[in-house]
PDB file of C-alpha atoms in Angstrom:
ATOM      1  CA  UNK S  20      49.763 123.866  84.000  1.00  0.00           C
ATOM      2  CA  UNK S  21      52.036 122.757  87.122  1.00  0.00           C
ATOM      3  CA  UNK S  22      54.729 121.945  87.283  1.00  0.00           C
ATOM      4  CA  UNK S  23      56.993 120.192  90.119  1.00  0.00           C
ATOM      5  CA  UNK S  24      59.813 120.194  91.247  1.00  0.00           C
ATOM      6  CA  UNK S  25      61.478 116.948  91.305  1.00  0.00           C
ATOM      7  CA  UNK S  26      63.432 115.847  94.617  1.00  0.00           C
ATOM      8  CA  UNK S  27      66.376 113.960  94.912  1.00  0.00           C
ATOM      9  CA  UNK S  28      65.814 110.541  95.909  1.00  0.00           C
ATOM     10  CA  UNK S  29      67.369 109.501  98.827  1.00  0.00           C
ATOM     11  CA  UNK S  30      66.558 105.477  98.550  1.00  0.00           C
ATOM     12  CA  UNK S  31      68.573 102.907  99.186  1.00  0.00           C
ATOM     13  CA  UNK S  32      67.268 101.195  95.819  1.00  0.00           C
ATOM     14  CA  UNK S  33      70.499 102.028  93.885  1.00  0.00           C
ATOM     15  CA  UNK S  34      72.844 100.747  96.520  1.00  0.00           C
ATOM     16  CA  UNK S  35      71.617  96.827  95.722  1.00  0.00           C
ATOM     17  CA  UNK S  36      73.276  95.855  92.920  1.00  0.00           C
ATOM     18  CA  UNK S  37      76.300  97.883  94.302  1.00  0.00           C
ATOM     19  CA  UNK S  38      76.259  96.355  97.525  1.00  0.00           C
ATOM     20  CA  UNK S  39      75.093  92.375  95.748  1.00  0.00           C
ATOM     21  CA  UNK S  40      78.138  92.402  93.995  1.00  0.00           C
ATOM     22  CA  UNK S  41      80.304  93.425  96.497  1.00  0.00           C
ATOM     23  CA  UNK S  42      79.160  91.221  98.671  1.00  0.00           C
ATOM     24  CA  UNK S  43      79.784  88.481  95.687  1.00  0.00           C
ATOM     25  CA  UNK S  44      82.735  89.550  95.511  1.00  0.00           C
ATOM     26  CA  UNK S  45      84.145  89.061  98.766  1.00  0.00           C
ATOM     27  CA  UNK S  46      82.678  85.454  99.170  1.00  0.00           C
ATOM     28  CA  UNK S  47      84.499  84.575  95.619  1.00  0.00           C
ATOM     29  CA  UNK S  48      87.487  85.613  96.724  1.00  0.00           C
ATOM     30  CA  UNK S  49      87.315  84.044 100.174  1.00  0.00           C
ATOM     31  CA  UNK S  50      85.665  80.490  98.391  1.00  0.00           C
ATOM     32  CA  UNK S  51      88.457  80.558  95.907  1.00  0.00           C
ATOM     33  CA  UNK S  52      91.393  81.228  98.620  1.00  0.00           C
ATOM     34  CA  UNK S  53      90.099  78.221 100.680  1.00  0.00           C
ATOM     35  CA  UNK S  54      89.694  76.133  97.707  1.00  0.00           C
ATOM     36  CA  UNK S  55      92.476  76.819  95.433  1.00  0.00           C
ATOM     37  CA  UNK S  56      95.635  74.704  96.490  1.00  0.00           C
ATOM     38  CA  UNK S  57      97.891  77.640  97.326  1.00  0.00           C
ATOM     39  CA  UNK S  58     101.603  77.135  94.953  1.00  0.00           C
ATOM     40  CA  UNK S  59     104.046  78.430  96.952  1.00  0.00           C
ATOM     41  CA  UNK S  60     104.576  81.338  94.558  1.00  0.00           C
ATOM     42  CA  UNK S  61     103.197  83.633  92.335  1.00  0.00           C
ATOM     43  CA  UNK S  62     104.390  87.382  91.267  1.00  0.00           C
ATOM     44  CA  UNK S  63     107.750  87.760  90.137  1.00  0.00           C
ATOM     45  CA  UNK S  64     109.413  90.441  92.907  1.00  0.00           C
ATOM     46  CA  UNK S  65     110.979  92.603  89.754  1.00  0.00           C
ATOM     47  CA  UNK S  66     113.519  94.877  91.343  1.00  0.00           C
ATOM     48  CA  UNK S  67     112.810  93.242  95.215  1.00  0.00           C
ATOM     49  CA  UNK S  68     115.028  91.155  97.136  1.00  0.00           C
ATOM     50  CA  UNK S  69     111.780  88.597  97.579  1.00  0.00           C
ATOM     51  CA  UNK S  70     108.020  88.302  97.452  1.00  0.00           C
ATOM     52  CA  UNK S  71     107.815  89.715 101.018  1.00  0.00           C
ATOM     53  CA  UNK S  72     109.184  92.514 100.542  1.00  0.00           C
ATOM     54  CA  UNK S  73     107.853  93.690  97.077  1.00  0.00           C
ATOM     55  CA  UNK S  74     104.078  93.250  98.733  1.00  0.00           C
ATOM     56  CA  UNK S  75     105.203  94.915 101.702  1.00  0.00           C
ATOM     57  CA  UNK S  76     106.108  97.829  99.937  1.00  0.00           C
ATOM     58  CA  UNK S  77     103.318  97.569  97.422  1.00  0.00           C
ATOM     59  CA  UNK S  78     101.323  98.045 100.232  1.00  0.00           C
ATOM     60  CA  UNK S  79     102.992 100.750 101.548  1.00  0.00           C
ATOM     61  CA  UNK S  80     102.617 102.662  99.029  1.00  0.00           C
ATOM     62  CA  UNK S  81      98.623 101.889  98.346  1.00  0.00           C
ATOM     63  CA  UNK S  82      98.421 103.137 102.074  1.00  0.00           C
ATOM     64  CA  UNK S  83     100.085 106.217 101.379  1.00  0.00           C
ATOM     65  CA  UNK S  84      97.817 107.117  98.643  1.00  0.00           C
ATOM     66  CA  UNK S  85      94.466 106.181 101.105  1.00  0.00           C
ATOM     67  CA  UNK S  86      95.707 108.916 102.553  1.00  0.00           C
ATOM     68  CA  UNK S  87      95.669 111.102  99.765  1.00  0.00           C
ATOM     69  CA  UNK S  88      92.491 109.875  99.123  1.00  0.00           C
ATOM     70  CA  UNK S  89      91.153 110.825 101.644  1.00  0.00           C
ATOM     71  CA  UNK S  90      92.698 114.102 101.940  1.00  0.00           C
ATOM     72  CA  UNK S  91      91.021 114.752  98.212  1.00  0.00           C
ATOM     73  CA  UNK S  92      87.663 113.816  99.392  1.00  0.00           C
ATOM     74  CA  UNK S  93      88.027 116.053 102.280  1.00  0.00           C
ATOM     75  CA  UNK S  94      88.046 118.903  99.745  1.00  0.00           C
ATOM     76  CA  UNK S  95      86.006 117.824  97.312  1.00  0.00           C
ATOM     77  CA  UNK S  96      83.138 117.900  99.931  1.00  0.00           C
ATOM     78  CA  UNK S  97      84.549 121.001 101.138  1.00  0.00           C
ATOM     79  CA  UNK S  98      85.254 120.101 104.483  1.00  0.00           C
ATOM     80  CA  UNK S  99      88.861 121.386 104.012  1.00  0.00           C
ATOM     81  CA  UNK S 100      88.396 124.979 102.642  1.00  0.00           C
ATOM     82  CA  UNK S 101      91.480 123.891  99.877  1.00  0.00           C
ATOM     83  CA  UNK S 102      90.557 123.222  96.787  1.00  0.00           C
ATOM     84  CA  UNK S 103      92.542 120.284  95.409  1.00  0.00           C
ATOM     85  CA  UNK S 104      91.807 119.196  91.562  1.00  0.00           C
ATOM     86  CA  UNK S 105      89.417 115.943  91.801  1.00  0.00           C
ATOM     87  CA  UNK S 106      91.631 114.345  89.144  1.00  0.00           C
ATOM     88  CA  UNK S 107      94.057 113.866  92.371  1.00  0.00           C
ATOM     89  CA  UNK S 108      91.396 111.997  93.838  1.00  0.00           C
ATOM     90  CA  UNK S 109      90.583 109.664  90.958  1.00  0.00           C
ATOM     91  CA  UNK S 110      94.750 108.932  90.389  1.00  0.00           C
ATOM     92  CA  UNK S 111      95.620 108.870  93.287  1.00  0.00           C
ATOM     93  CA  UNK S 112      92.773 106.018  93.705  1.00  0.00           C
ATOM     94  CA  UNK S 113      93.617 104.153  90.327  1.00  0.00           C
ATOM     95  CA  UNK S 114      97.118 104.049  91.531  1.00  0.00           C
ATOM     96  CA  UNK S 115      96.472 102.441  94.795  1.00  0.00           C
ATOM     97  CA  UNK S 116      94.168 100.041  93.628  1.00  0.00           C
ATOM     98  CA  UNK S 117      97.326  99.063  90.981  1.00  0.00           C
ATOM     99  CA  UNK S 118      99.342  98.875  93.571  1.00  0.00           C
ATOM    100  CA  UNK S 119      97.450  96.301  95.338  1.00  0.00           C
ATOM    101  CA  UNK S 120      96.775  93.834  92.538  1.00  0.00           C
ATOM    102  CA  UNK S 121     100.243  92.070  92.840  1.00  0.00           C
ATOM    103  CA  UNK S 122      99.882  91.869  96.092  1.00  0.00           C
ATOM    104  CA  UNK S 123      96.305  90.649  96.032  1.00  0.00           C
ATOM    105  CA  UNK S 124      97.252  88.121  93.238  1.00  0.00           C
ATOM    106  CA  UNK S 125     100.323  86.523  94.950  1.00  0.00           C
ATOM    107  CA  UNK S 126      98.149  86.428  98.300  1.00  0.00           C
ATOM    108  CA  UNK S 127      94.988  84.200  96.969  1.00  0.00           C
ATOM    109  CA  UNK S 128      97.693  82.401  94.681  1.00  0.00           C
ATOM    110  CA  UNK S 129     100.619  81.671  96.424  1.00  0.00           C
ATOM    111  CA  UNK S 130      99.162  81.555  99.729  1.00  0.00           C
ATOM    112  CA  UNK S 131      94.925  81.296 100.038  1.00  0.00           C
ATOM    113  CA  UNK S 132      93.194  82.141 102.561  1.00  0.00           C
ATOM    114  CA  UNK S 133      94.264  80.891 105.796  1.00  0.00           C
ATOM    115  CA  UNK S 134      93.400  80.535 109.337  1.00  0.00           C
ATOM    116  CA  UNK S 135      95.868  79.501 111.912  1.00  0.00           C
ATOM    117  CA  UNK S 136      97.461  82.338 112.937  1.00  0.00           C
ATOM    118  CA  UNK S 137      95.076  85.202 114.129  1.00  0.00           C
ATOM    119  CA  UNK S 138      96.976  87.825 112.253  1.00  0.00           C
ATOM    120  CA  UNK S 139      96.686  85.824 108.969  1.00  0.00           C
ATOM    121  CA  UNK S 140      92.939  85.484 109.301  1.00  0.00           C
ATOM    122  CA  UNK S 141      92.460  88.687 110.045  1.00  0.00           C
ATOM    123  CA  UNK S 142      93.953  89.995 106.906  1.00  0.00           C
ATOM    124  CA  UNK S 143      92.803  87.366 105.094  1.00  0.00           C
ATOM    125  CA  UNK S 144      89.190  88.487 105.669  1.00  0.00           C
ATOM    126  CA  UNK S 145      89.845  91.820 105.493  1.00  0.00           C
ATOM    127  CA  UNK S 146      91.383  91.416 101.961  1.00  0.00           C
ATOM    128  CA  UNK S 147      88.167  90.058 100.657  1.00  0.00           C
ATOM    129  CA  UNK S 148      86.365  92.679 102.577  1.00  0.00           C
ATOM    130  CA  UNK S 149      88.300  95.520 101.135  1.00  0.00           C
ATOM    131  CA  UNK S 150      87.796  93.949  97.418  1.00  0.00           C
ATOM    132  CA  UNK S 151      84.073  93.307  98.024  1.00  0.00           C
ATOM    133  CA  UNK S 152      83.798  97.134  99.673  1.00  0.00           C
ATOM    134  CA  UNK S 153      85.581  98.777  97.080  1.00  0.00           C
ATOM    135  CA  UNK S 154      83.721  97.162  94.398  1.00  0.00           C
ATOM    136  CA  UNK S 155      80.487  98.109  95.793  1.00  0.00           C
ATOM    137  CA  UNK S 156      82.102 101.843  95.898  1.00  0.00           C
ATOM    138  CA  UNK S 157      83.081 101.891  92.197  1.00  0.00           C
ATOM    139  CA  UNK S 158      79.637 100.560  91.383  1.00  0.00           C
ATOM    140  CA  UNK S 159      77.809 103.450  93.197  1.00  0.00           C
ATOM    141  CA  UNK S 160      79.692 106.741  91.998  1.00  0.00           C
ATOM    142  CA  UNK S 161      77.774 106.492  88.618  1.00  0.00           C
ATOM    143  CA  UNK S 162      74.506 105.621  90.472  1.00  0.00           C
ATOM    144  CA  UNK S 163      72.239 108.978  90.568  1.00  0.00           C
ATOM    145  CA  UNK S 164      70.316 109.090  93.678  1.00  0.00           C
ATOM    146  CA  UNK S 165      72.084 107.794  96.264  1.00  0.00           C
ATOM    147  CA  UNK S 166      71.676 108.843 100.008  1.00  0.00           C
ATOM    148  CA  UNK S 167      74.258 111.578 100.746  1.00  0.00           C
ATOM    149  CA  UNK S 168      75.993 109.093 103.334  1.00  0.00           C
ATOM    150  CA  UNK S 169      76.684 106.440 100.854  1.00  0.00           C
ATOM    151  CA  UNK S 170      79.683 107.276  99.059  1.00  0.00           C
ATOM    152  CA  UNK S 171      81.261 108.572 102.264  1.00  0.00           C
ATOM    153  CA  UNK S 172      80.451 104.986 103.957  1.00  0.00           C
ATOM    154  CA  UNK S 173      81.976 103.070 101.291  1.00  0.00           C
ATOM    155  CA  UNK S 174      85.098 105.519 101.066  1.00  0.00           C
ATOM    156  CA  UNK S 175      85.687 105.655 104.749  1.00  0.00           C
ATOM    157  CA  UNK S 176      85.023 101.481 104.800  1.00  0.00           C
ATOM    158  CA  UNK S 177      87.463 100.959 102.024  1.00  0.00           C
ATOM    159  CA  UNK S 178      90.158 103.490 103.694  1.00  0.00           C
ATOM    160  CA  UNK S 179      89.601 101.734 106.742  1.00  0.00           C
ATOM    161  CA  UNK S 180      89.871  98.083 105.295  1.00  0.00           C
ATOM    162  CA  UNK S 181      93.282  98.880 103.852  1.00  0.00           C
ATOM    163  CA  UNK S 182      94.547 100.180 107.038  1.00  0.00           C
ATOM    164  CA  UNK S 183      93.929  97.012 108.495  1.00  0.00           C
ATOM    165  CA  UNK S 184      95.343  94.926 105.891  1.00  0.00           C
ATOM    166  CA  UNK S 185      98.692  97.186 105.714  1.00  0.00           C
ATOM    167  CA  UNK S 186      98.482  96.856 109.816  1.00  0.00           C
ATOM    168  CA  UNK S 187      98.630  92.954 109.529  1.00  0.00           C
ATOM    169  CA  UNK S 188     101.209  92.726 106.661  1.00  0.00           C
ATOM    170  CA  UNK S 189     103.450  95.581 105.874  1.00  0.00           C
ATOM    171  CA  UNK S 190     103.556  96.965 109.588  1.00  0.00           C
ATOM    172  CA  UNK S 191     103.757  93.208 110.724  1.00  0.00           C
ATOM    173  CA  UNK S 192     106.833  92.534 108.045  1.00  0.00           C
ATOM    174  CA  UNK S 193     108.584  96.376 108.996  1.00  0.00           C
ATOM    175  CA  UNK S 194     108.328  95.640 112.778  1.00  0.00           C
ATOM    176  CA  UNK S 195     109.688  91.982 112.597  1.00  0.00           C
ATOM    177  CA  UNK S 196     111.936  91.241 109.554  1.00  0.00           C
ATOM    178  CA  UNK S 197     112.959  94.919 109.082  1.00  0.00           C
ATOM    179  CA  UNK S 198     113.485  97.584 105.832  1.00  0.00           C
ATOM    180  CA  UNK S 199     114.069  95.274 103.382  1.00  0.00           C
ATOM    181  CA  UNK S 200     113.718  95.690  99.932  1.00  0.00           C
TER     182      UNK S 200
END
């Protein structure tokens, strides 16, 4: 009798219905922002002076806990030599997708997706990317073989989507309308 040992596979066959529905994702969102007759308004700003300002801050915050994400990865691929709990990683991720879903909501409802200013494209785009990405990256962490890159990708992608949308809204509203809350 043999027996063998069985290898992990490294395909990319578990990444397609990740990676599908991310990418459905991110056309819905950018279909229904260029379709839906933005209102005017949407979220109530509890506790902000205005809508500005509470997605602003929102944001802010989402962006602070990136970092923390990424921090918490760090370590749990022990590329930090600190051990922090993984629990920190999973809150701190929950949290900053929370954080965003206001801000996301007022965005495709209040405003759609629009086009004539540069800056507003760009994080128009990069708010559907950074919906369809993460997606794709909750999809894949129950997946079992997945390439070791994979995870990492999508983290790093997702990270790096939401510095660019905090870059072209929260920096943009600091730097020209100010602190306000």
């Amino acid at each position: 009798m043999t027996t063998t040992t069985r290898q992990p596979s490294h395909s990319l066959t578990p990444l397609v219905v990740p990676l599908l529905a991310g990418g459905l994702v991110m056309i819905a969102l950018g279909v229904y922002g260029r379709v839906h007759t933005p209102t005017g308004f949407a979220v109530g700003p509890a506790g902000f002076s205005a809508a500005l300002p509470m997605k602003a801050w929102l944001t802010t915050g989402a962006f602070v806990l990136a970092f923390v994400q990424v921090v918490s990865a760090l370590s749990m691929w022990g590329r930090l030599g600190i051990s922090i709990p993984p629990a920190v990683h999973r809150w701190s991720g929950r949290l900053a997708f929370l954080l965003t879903i206001p801000v996301a909501f007022h965005c495709l409802y209040a405003l759609g997706l629009q086009y004539d200013v540069p800056r507003v494209l760009a994080h128009s785009l990069l708010g559907c990317f950074f919906y369809g990405v993460l997606t794709a990256k909750l999809l894949a962490l129950p997946k079992r073989g997945l390439p070791g890159w994979s995870l990492p990708v999508l983290g790093g992608l997702t990270f790096t989507l939401l510095v660019g949308l905090w870059l072209t809204s929260s920096f943009w509203f600091f730097t020209t309308i100010g602190l306000k809350i």
